Structure formats: structure tokens, C-alpha cells
GROMACS .gro file of C-alpha atoms in nm:
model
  158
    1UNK     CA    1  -3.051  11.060  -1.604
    2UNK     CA    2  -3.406  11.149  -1.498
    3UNK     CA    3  -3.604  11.416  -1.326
    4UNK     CA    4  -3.926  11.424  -1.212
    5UNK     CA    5  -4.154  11.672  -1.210
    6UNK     CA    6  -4.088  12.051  -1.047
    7UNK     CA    7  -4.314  11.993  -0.701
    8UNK     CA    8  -4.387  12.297  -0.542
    9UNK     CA    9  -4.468  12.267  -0.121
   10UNK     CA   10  -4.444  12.364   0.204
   11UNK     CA   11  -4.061  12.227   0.328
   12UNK     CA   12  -4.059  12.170   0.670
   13UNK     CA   13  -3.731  12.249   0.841
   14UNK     CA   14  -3.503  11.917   0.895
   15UNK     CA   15  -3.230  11.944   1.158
   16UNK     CA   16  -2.870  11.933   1.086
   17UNK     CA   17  -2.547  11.866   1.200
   18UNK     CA   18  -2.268  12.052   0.968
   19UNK     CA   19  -1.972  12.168   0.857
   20UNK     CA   20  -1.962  12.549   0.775
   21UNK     CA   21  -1.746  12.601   0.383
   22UNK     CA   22  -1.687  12.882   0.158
   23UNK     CA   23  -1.564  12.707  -0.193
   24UNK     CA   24  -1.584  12.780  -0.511
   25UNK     CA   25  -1.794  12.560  -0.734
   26UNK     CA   26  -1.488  12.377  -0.908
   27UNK     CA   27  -1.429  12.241  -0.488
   28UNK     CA   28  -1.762  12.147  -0.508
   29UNK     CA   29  -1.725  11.756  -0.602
   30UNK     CA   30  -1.488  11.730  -0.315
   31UNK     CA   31  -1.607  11.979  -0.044
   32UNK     CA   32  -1.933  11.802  -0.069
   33UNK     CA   33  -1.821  11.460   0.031
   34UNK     CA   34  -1.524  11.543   0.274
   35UNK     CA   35  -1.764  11.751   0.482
   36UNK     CA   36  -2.015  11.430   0.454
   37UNK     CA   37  -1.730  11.248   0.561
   38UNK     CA   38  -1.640  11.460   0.895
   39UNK     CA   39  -1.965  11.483   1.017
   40UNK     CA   40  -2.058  11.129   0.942
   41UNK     CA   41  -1.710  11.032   1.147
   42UNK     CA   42  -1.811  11.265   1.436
   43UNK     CA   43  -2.173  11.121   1.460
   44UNK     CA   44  -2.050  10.788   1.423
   45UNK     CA   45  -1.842  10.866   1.728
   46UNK     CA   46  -2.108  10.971   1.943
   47UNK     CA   47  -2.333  10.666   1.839
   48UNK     CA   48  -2.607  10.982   1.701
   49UNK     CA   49  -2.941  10.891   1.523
   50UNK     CA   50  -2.844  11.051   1.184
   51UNK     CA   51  -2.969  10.999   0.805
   52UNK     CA   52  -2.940  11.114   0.482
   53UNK     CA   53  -2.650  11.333   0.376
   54UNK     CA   54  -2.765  11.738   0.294
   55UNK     CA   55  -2.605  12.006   0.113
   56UNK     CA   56  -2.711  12.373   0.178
   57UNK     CA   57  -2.609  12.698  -0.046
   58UNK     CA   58  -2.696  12.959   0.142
   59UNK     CA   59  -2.619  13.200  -0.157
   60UNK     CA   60  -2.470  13.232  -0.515
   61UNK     CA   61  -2.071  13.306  -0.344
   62UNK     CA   62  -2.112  12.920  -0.255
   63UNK     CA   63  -2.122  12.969   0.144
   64UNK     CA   64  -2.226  12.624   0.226
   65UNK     CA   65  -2.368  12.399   0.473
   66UNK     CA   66  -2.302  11.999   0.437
   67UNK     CA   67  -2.339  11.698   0.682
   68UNK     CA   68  -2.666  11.502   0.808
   69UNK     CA   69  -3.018  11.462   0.891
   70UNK     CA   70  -3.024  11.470   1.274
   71UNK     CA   71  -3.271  11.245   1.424
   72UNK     CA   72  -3.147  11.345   1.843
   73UNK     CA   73  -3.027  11.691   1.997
   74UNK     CA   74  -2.647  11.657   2.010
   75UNK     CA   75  -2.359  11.925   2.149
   76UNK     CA   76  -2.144  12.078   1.878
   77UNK     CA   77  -1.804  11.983   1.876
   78UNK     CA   78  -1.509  12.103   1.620
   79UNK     CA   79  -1.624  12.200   1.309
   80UNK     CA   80  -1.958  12.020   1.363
   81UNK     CA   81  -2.211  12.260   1.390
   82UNK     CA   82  -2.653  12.259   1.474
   83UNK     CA   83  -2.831  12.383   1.167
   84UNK     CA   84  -3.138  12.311   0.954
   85UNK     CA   85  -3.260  12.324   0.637
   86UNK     CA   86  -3.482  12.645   0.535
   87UNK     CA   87  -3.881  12.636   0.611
   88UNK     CA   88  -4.155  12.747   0.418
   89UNK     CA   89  -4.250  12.726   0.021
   90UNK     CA   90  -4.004  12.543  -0.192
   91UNK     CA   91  -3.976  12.398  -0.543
   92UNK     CA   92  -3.832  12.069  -0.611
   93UNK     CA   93  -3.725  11.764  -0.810
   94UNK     CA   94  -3.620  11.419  -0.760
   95UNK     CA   95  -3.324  11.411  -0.967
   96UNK     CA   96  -3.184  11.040  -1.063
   97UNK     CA   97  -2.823  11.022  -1.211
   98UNK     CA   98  -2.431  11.084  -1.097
   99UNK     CA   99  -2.422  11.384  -0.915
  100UNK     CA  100  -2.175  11.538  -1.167
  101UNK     CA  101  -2.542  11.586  -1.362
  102UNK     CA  102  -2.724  11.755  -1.056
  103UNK     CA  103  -2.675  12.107  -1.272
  104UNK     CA  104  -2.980  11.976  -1.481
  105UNK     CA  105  -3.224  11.921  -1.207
  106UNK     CA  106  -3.118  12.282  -1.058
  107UNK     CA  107  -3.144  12.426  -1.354
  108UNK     CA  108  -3.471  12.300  -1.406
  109UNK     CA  109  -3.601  12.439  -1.120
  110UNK     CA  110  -3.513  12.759  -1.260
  111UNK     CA  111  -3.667  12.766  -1.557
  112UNK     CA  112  -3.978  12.672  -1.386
  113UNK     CA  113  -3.960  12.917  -1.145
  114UNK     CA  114  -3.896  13.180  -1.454
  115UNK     CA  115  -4.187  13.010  -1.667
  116UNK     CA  116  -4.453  13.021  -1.368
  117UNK     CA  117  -4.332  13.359  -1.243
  118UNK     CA  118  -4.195  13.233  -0.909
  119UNK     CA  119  -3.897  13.400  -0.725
  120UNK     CA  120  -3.667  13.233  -0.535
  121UNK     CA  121  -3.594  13.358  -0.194
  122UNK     CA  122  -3.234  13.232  -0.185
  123UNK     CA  123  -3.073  12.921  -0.034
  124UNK     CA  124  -3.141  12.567  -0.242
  125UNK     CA  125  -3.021  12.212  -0.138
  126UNK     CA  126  -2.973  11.858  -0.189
  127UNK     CA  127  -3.095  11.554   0.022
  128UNK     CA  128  -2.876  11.200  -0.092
  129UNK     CA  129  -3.029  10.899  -0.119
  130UNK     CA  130  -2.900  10.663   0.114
  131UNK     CA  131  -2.570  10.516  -0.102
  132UNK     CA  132  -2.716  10.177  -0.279
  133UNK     CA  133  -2.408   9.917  -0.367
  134UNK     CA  134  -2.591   9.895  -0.715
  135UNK     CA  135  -2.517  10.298  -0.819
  136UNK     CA  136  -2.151  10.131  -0.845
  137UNK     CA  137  -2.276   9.941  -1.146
  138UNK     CA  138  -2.552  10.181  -1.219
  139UNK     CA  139  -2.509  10.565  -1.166
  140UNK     CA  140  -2.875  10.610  -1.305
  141UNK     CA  141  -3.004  10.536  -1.041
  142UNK     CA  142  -2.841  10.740  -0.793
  143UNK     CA  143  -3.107  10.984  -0.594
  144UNK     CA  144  -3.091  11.310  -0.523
  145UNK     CA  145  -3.340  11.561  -0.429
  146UNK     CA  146  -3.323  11.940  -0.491
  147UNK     CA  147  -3.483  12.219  -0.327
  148UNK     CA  148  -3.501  12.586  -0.380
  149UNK     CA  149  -3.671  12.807  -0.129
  150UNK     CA  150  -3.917  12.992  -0.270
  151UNK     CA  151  -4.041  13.390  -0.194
  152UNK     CA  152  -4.419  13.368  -0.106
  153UNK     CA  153  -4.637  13.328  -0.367
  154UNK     CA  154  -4.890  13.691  -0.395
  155UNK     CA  155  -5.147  13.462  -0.582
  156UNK     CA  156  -5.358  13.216  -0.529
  157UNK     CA  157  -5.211  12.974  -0.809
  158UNK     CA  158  -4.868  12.778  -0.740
   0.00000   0.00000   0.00000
């Protein structure tokens, strides 16, 4: 398992299609990829440009956003719902491992946060790597990237 670097930028907003959850975080491992798994089913049915899969926590009681990248406009349908990912200043990592390790990458965005005197404004989420046959055989190298939103910064210094 390896992290890069907390990376602190501007996030621009990346459109979504969804699936609205409330869970609590032992239904995390399997909310996660059975709401992947309806919205990849329902853009697959429409023949919609979509790409990587995206988690968003809107807040610590777990009220969560999961599906795709959107690439077109598209009409909701069911449970598939427009969103986007938050704009505006955000810390991050590129965290490389199983995903059952992604609590290391979040919390070191944390502690960075804490150690640089950064707040965090709230919602924080994960962007998949497209899934590689080799993570099979290799779990290290499995990619996920983690964002927190950030409140604005008062200084000059980031």
C-alpha cells in the first residue's frame, strides 16, 4: 500500500449519475459496489458516455452518493439520479492498495489538514481507477483517489 503526497487544489466539479444511500460504515464494502453496479447497468442501457466509478460522503452519518463520471446530459430514471462532485479547494491523495486500506489515505488527509491548520468544509470522496485484470493478482496496485473539500483558506499559504 502507498500514498502519495497530500495535494491541495482547486477541484473542479465532475458530473454524476447516482444512487442516493444512507448506510452505516460496516455496509460500506457492499453499498459501494452494488450502487456502482446499478448505475453502471442503467448507463450501460442507455449506451451513456460514462467513466470512472465515484463515491461521495456528504457527511459523518454516511449519507452517500455512488455511481459514475458522466461524460453526456442524461434523464434520471429509478434510483439513478444527476449529481456532481463538490467545487472549490480540496486536499487529496492518490491512494494505491485494496480498498479495504482506503482508511489510511483518509486518514492522512486528516492529519494534514490538522498539522497545516486546514478545516475541512465537509463532504470527501473517492474516484476508482478504471478496474485493471492485474489488481486480481496484485491488489497494490489498485488506484484510488481521495478528496476532502476544504473551507477556504484565510491565508496566503496552502
Amino acid at each position: 500500500m502507498a500514498l502519495s503526497e497530500v495535494q491541495v487544489a482547486h477541484a473542479g466539479s465532475l458530473p454524476l449519475a447516482v444512487v442516493r444511500r444512507q448506510v452505516r460504515a460496516s455496509e460500506l464494502a457492499t453499498a459501494v459496489p452494488e450502487g456502482c453496479g446499478v448505475v453502471w447497468s442503467f448507463v450501460r442501457a442507455r449506451q451513456l458516455r460514462a467513466g470512472r466509478h465515484v463515491a461521495v460522503y456528504w457527511d459523518g452519518t454516511i449519507r452517500l452518493e455512488v455511481g459514475v463520471e458522466m461524460f453526456e446530459s442524461f434523464t434520471d430514471g429509478g434510483d439513478v439520479v444527476r449529481s456532481a462532485t463538490p467545487a472549490g479547494p480540496a486536499a487529496s491523495v492518490v491512494h494505491f492498495g485494496p480498498y479495504n486500506r482506503l482508511g489510511v489515505a483518509h486518514k492522512a488527509i486528516r492529519d494534514w489538514c490538522s498539522a497545516h491548520n486546514r478545516r475541512l468544509a465537509g463532504p470527501n470522496w473517492e474516484v476508482y481507477g478504471h478496474w485493471q485484470d492485474a489488481w486480481n493478482a496484485d491488489p497494490s496496485q489498485i488506484r484510488t483517489d481521495v478528496f476532502y473539500q476544504l473551507a477556504p483558506d484565510s491565508s496566503s499559504a496552502g
